[in-house]
PDB file of C-alpha atoms in Angstrom:
ATOM      1  CA  MET X  52      38.009 -45.622  59.870  1.00 51.00           C
ATOM      2  CA  ALA X  53      40.837 -44.711  61.937  1.00 52.00           C
ATOM      3  CA  GLY X  54      41.465 -41.031  62.974  1.00 52.00           C
ATOM      4  CA  ASN X  55      44.729 -39.259  62.703  1.00 53.00           C
ATOM      5  CA  GLU X  56      46.387 -36.452  64.652  1.00 54.00           C
ATOM      6  CA  THR X  57      44.108 -33.670  63.333  1.00 53.00           C
ATOM      7  CA  GLY X  58      40.940 -35.490  64.094  1.00 52.00           C
ATOM      8  CA  ARG X  59      40.006 -36.358  60.573  1.00 53.00           C
ATOM      9  CA  THR X  60      39.167 -39.782  59.458  1.00 54.00           C
ATOM     10  CA  THR X  61      41.605 -41.259  56.894  1.00 55.00           C
ATOM     11  CA  GLY X  62      39.034 -41.273  54.098  1.00 54.00           C
ATOM     12  CA  GLU X  63      38.683 -37.496  54.099  1.00 52.00           C
ATOM     13  CA  PRO X  64      40.761 -35.461  51.716  1.00 54.00           C
ATOM     14  CA  ALA X  65      43.628 -33.852  53.481  1.00 54.00           C
ATOM     15  CA  GLU X  66      43.811 -30.048  53.433  1.00 56.00           C
ATOM     16  CA  SER X  67      47.058 -28.297  54.177  1.00 58.00           C
ATOM     17  CA  ASP X  68      47.328 -26.554  57.500  1.00 59.00           C
ATOM     18  CA  ALA X  69      48.196 -23.319  55.569  1.00 58.00           C
ATOM     19  CA  HIS X  70      44.955 -23.499  53.612  1.00 54.00           C
ATOM     20  CA  ARG X  71      42.828 -24.003  56.760  1.00 57.00           C
ATOM     21  CA  GLU X  72      44.650 -21.243  58.439  1.00 57.00           C
ATOM     22  CA  ARG X  73      44.119 -18.935  55.419  1.00 55.00           C
ATOM     23  CA  GLU X  74      40.412 -19.774  55.366  1.00 56.00           C
ATOM     24  CA  GLY X  75      40.035 -19.268  59.110  1.00 53.00           C
ATOM     25  CA  THR X  76      41.834 -15.950  58.926  1.00 51.00           C
ATOM     26  CA  ARG X  77      39.442 -14.647  56.139  1.00 51.00           C
ATOM     27  CA  ALA X  78      36.474 -15.744  58.232  1.00 50.00           C
ATOM     28  CA  GLU X  79      37.813 -14.078  61.322  1.00 52.00           C
ATOM     29  CA  LYS X  80      38.466 -10.730  59.474  1.00 56.00           C
ATOM     30  CA  GLY X  81      35.000 -10.804  58.018  1.00 55.00           C
ATOM     31  CA  LYS X  82      36.173 -11.113  54.351  1.00 61.00           C
ATOM     32  CA  VAL X  83      34.146 -14.171  53.588  1.00 62.00           C
ATOM     33  CA  PRO X  84      30.732 -12.731  52.751  1.00 69.00           C
ATOM     34  CA  GLY X  85      27.618 -14.806  53.278  1.00 83.00           C
ATOM     35  CA  ARG X  86      25.527 -15.690  50.189  1.00 88.00           C
ATOM     36  CA  PRO X  87      23.456 -12.593  49.050  1.00 92.00           C
ATOM     37  CA  SER X  88      19.735 -13.038  48.984  1.00 93.00           C
ATOM     38  CA  LEU X  89      18.599 -13.687  45.425  1.00 93.00           C
ATOM     39  CA  PRO X  90      14.955 -12.601  45.955  1.00 95.00           C
ATOM     40  CA  PHE X  91      16.139  -9.309  47.566  1.00 96.00           C
ATOM     41  CA  SER X  92      18.489  -8.684  44.684  1.00 95.00           C
ATOM     42  CA  VAL X  93      15.865  -9.407  42.055  1.00 96.00           C
ATOM     43  CA  VAL X  94      13.292  -7.115  43.720  1.00 97.00           C
ATOM     44  CA  LEU X  95      15.969  -4.391  44.188  1.00 97.00           C
ATOM     45  CA  LEU X  96      16.828  -4.533  40.475  1.00 97.00           C
ATOM     46  CA  LEU X  97      13.247  -4.457  39.422  1.00 97.00           C
ATOM     47  CA  LEU X  98      12.591  -1.320  41.503  1.00 97.00           C
ATOM     48  CA  ALA X  99      15.723   0.259  40.134  1.00 97.00           C
ATOM     49  CA  ALA X 100      14.519  -0.506  36.532  1.00 97.00           C
ATOM     50  CA  ALA X 101      11.177   1.049  37.330  1.00 97.00           C
ATOM     51  CA  VAL X 102      12.839   4.272  38.587  1.00 96.00           C
ATOM     52  CA  ALA X 103      15.159   4.402  35.614  1.00 95.00           C
ATOM     53  CA  HIS X 104      12.186   3.955  33.244  1.00 96.00           C
ATOM     54  CA  VAL X 105      10.506   6.999  34.874  1.00 93.00           C
ATOM     55  CA  GLY X 106      13.692   9.001  34.444  1.00 90.00           C
ATOM     56  CA  LEU X 107      14.265   8.009  30.821  1.00 93.00           C
ATOM     57  CA  SER X 108      10.525   8.567  29.790  1.00 90.00           C
ATOM     58  CA  GLY X 109      10.898  12.301  30.543  1.00 83.00           C
ATOM     59  CA  PHE X 110      14.539  12.753  29.821  1.00 88.00           C
ATOM     60  CA  ASP X 111      14.041  13.948  26.068  1.00 88.00           C
ATOM     61  CA  GLN X 112      11.506  16.516  27.151  1.00 86.00           C
ATOM     62  CA  SER X 113      13.781  17.787  29.899  1.00 87.00           C
ATOM     63  CA  LEU X 114      16.560  18.246  27.492  1.00 89.00           C
ATOM     64  CA  ARG X 115      14.396  20.115  25.028  1.00 86.00           C
ATOM     65  CA  ALA X 116      13.270  22.390  27.924  1.00 87.00           C
ATOM     66  CA  ALA X 117      16.801  23.018  29.008  1.00 87.00           C
ATOM     67  CA  ARG X 118      17.828  24.042  25.476  1.00 86.00           C
ATOM     68  CA  GLY X 119      14.678  26.172  24.948  1.00 82.00           C
ATOM     69  CA  GLU X 120      13.445  23.986  21.991  1.00 86.00           C
ATOM     70  CA  GLY X 121       9.844  23.571  21.205  1.00 86.00           C
ATOM     71  CA  VAL X 122       6.934  25.714  20.037  1.00 88.00           C
ATOM     72  CA  PRO X 123       7.550  29.354  21.012  1.00 90.00           C
ATOM     73  CA  GLY X 124       4.590  31.419  22.216  1.00 91.00           C
ATOM     74  CA  VAL X 125       3.307  33.806  24.842  1.00 92.00           C
ATOM     75  CA  PHE X 126       2.306  32.830  28.391  1.00 91.00           C
ATOM     76  CA  THR X 127      -0.246  35.103  30.068  1.00 91.00           C
ATOM     77  CA  ALA X 128      -0.349  34.901  33.887  1.00 90.00           C
ATOM     78  CA  VAL X 129      -3.715  34.465  35.495  1.00 92.00           C
ATOM     79  CA  SER X 130      -2.774  33.530  39.145  1.00 90.00           C
ATOM     80  CA  LEU X 131       0.275  33.037  41.306  1.00 88.00           C
ATOM     81  CA  SER X 132       0.481  30.966  44.420  1.00 88.00           C
ATOM     82  CA  CYS X 133       3.724  30.653  46.455  1.00 86.00           C
ATOM     83  CA  VAL X 134       4.795  28.445  49.366  1.00 88.00           C
ATOM     84  CA  GLN X 135       7.669  29.366  51.730  1.00 87.00           C
ATOM     85  CA  HIS X 136      10.067  26.624  52.540  1.00 84.00           C
ATOM     86  CA  PRO X 137      13.163  26.953  54.792  1.00 89.00           C
ATOM     87  CA  GLY X 138      15.728  28.664  52.700  1.00 86.00           C
ATOM     88  CA  HIS X 139      13.625  29.228  49.488  1.00 82.00           C
ATOM     89  CA  GLU X 140      10.179  29.885  48.069  1.00 82.00           C
ATOM     90  CA  SER X 141       8.346  27.800  45.498  1.00 81.00           C
ATOM     91  CA  CYS X 142       5.761  29.394  43.243  1.00 82.00           C
ATOM     92  CA  THR X 143       3.216  28.151  40.807  1.00 84.00           C
ATOM     93  CA  CYS X 144       2.105  30.518  38.061  1.00 89.00           C
ATOM     94  CA  ASN X 145      -1.165  29.427  36.287  1.00 92.00           C
ATOM     95  CA  GLY X 146      -2.171  30.965  33.068  1.00 93.00           C
ATOM     96  CA  THR X 147      -2.688  30.426  29.379  1.00 93.00           C
ATOM     97  CA  PHE X 148      -0.285  29.717  26.609  1.00 93.00           C
ATOM     98  CA  LEU X 149      -0.783  30.884  23.011  1.00 91.00           C
ATOM     99  CA  PRO X 150       1.717  29.670  20.380  1.00 91.00           C
ATOM    100  CA  ASP X 151       3.221  32.246  18.030  1.00 83.00           C
ATOM    101  CA  ALA X 152       1.837  32.449  14.521  1.00 65.00           C
ATOM    102  CA  SER X 153       5.210  31.157  13.277  1.00 50.00           C
ATOM    103  CA  GLY X 154       5.001  28.123  15.476  1.00 45.00           C
ATOM    104  CA  GLU X 155       2.670  25.250  15.052  1.00 49.00           C
ATOM    105  CA  PRO X 156      -0.845  26.389  16.051  1.00 47.00           C
ATOM    106  CA  GLU X 157      -2.917  24.470  18.606  1.00 50.00           C
ATOM    107  CA  GLU X 158      -5.547  22.158  17.057  1.00 52.00           C
ATOM    108  CA  ASP X 159      -8.392  24.596  17.740  1.00 53.00           C
ATOM    109  CA  GLY X 160      -6.324  27.773  17.430  1.00 58.00           C
ATOM    110  CA  ARG X 161      -6.966  28.901  21.000  1.00 71.00           C
ATOM    111  CA  ALA X 162      -4.817  29.223  24.109  1.00 78.00           C
ATOM    112  CA  ARG X 163      -4.705  26.392  26.556  1.00 88.00           C
ATOM    113  CA  ASN X 164      -4.515  26.440  30.329  1.00 91.00           C
ATOM    114  CA  VAL X 165      -1.070  25.539  31.712  1.00 93.00           C
ATOM    115  CA  TYR X 166       1.483  26.653  34.316  1.00 89.00           C
ATOM    116  CA  LEU X 167       4.841  28.356  33.794  1.00 89.00           C
ATOM    117  CA  HIS X 168       7.504  25.972  35.111  1.00 85.00           C
ATOM    118  CA  ALA X 169      10.019  27.502  37.594  1.00 79.00           C
ATOM    119  CA  ALA X 170       8.278  30.758  37.711  1.00 79.00           C
ATOM    120  CA  GLY X 171       8.978  33.207  40.538  1.00 77.00           C
ATOM    121  CA  ARG X 172       7.346  36.464  41.812  1.00 79.00           C
ATOM    122  CA  ASP X 173       9.509  38.409  39.478  1.00 79.00           C
ATOM    123  CA  THR X 174       8.601  36.376  36.346  1.00 78.00           C
ATOM    124  CA  CYS X 175       4.903  35.956  37.075  1.00 83.00           C
ATOM    125  CA  ARG X 176       2.731  39.087  37.487  1.00 84.00           C
ATOM    126  CA  GLU X 177      -1.050  38.523  37.222  1.00 85.00           C
ATOM    127  CA  GLY X 178      -2.191  39.739  33.793  1.00 85.00           C
ATOM    128  CA  GLY X 179       1.458  40.066  32.543  1.00 88.00           C
ATOM    129  CA  THR X 180       2.919  38.125  29.581  1.00 89.00           C
ATOM    130  CA  VAL X 181       6.102  36.297  29.162  1.00 87.00           C
ATOM    131  CA  SER X 182       7.604  34.636  26.189  1.00 88.00           C
ATOM    132  CA  ALA X 183       7.531  30.906  26.695  1.00 90.00           C
ATOM    133  CA  VAL X 184       8.232  27.618  24.994  1.00 90.00           C
ATOM    134  CA  ASP X 185       6.053  24.536  24.779  1.00 89.00           C
ATOM    135  CA  ALA X 186       8.539  21.533  24.955  1.00 87.00           C
ATOM    136  CA  GLY X 187       5.804  18.934  24.751  1.00 84.00           C
ATOM    137  CA  ALA X 188       4.503  18.708  28.280  1.00 84.00           C
ATOM    138  CA  ALA X 189       0.750  18.360  28.627  1.00 85.00           C
ATOM    139  CA  ASN X 190       0.296  20.893  31.411  1.00 90.00           C
ATOM    140  CA  ARG X 191       3.284  23.210  31.552  1.00 89.00           C
ATOM    141  CA  VAL X 192       5.413  25.513  29.481  1.00 91.00           C
ATOM    142  CA  TYR X 193       8.949  26.817  30.159  1.00 89.00           C
ATOM    143  CA  GLY X 194      10.307  30.373  30.450  1.00 84.00           C
ATOM    144  CA  PRO X 195      12.907  31.875  28.265  1.00 74.00           C
ATOM    145  CA  ASP X 196      15.603  30.806  30.663  1.00 76.00           C
ATOM    146  CA  GLY X 197      14.932  27.128  30.059  1.00 77.00           C
ATOM    147  CA  SER X 198      14.782  24.526  32.816  1.00 82.00           C
ATOM    148  CA  ARG X 199      17.119  22.508  35.016  1.00 84.00           C
ATOM    149  CA  GLU X 200      14.782  19.582  35.500  1.00 84.00           C
ATOM    150  CA  TRP X 201      16.958  17.434  33.333  1.00 88.00           C
ATOM    151  CA  LEU X 202      19.193  17.179  36.434  1.00 90.00           C
ATOM    152  CA  PHE X 203      16.466  15.348  38.260  1.00 90.00           C
ATOM    153  CA  SER X 204      15.895  13.035  35.308  1.00 89.00           C
ATOM    154  CA  LEU X 205      19.625  12.308  35.159  1.00 92.00           C
ATOM    155  CA  PHE X 206      19.495  11.438  38.865  1.00 94.00           C
ATOM    156  CA  LEU X 207      16.627   9.097  38.210  1.00 93.00           C
ATOM    157  CA  VAL X 208      18.750   7.203  35.706  1.00 93.00           C
ATOM    158  CA  ALA X 209      22.170   7.384  37.412  1.00 95.00           C
ATOM    159  CA  GLY X 210      20.782   6.208  40.773  1.00 96.00           C
ATOM    160  CA  PRO X 211      19.434   2.892  39.477  1.00 96.00           C
ATOM    161  CA  LEU X 212      22.707   2.319  37.531  1.00 96.00           C
ATOM    162  CA  ALA X 213      24.589   2.698  40.836  1.00 97.00           C
ATOM    163  CA  VAL X 214      22.151   0.356  42.627  1.00 97.00           C
ATOM    164  CA  ALA X 215      22.658  -2.322  39.798  1.00 97.00           C
ATOM    165  CA  GLY X 216      26.369  -1.874  39.988  1.00 97.00           C
ATOM    166  CA  GLY X 217      26.229  -2.387  43.814  1.00 96.00           C
ATOM    167  CA  VAL X 218      24.192  -5.574  43.466  1.00 96.00           C
ATOM    168  CA  ALA X 219      26.722  -6.847  40.828  1.00 96.00           C
ATOM    169  CA  LEU X 220      29.603  -6.077  43.171  1.00 95.00           C
ATOM    170  CA  VAL X 221      27.997  -7.942  46.067  1.00 93.00           C
ATOM    171  CA  TRP X 222      27.418 -11.075  43.932  1.00 93.00           C
ATOM    172  CA  ALA X 223      30.933 -10.831  42.424  1.00 92.00           C
ATOM    173  CA  ARG X 224      32.498 -10.528  45.874  1.00 90.00           C
ATOM    174  CA  TRP X 225      30.489 -13.487  47.087  1.00 89.00           C
ATOM    175  CA  ALA X 226      31.513 -15.540  43.920  1.00 89.00           C
ATOM    176  CA  LEU X 227      35.134 -14.527  44.383  1.00 87.00           C
ATOM    177  CA  TYR X 228      35.422 -15.391  48.133  1.00 83.00           C
ATOM    178  CA  ARG X 229      32.911 -18.263  48.669  1.00 78.00           C
ATOM    179  CA  PRO X 230      34.512 -21.449  49.969  1.00 70.00           C
ATOM    180  CA  ARG X 231      35.384 -23.746  47.204  1.00 71.00           C
ATOM    181  CA  ARG X 232      34.321 -27.418  47.300  1.00 66.00           C
ATOM    182  CA  ARG X 233      37.113 -29.816  46.540  1.00 63.00           C
ATOM    183  CA  SER X 234      36.391 -32.945  44.672  1.00 61.00           C
ATOM    184  CA  ALA X 235      37.283 -36.238  46.249  1.00 59.00           C
ATOM    185  CA  ARG X 236      40.252 -37.892  44.523  1.00 56.00           C
TER     186      ARG X 236
END
């Protein structure tokens, strides 16, 4: 086949100079993305789904704790251990929880060993009692002020949604800007 001025053989479909220039300009500016990695995208979405599952599994309990819903009772402090961090102190207050007579009693009617969530030195005094709410957690109860752990659960759900949106945008951008194959006429 004979070649022409542009170096193409005469059997190849002719592209306009403007089209070639436009495609070349996109590539030079970095606007033509490479094909995203399908295995990486799948693994990233699976990890995001696992994190979202963790966030959703405790979300209802976190909301009950924030609203102070659950079985009311009395928490009796047995021990307090605190750790100093830069800028704040984190304390764990271990003790026993006994539900009120008006609430649903424990199966055996006795107090159970738990810790008071988000307790501080002012809330937890050894031998002292505090009104508390059992929101359904196996090993902790919540003070009368409720809890803000629902914020962490919300982050564990919102983060994976953002990751999934990012993966979708990368694939959509690739699909939008990928070079189109032209059919031979």
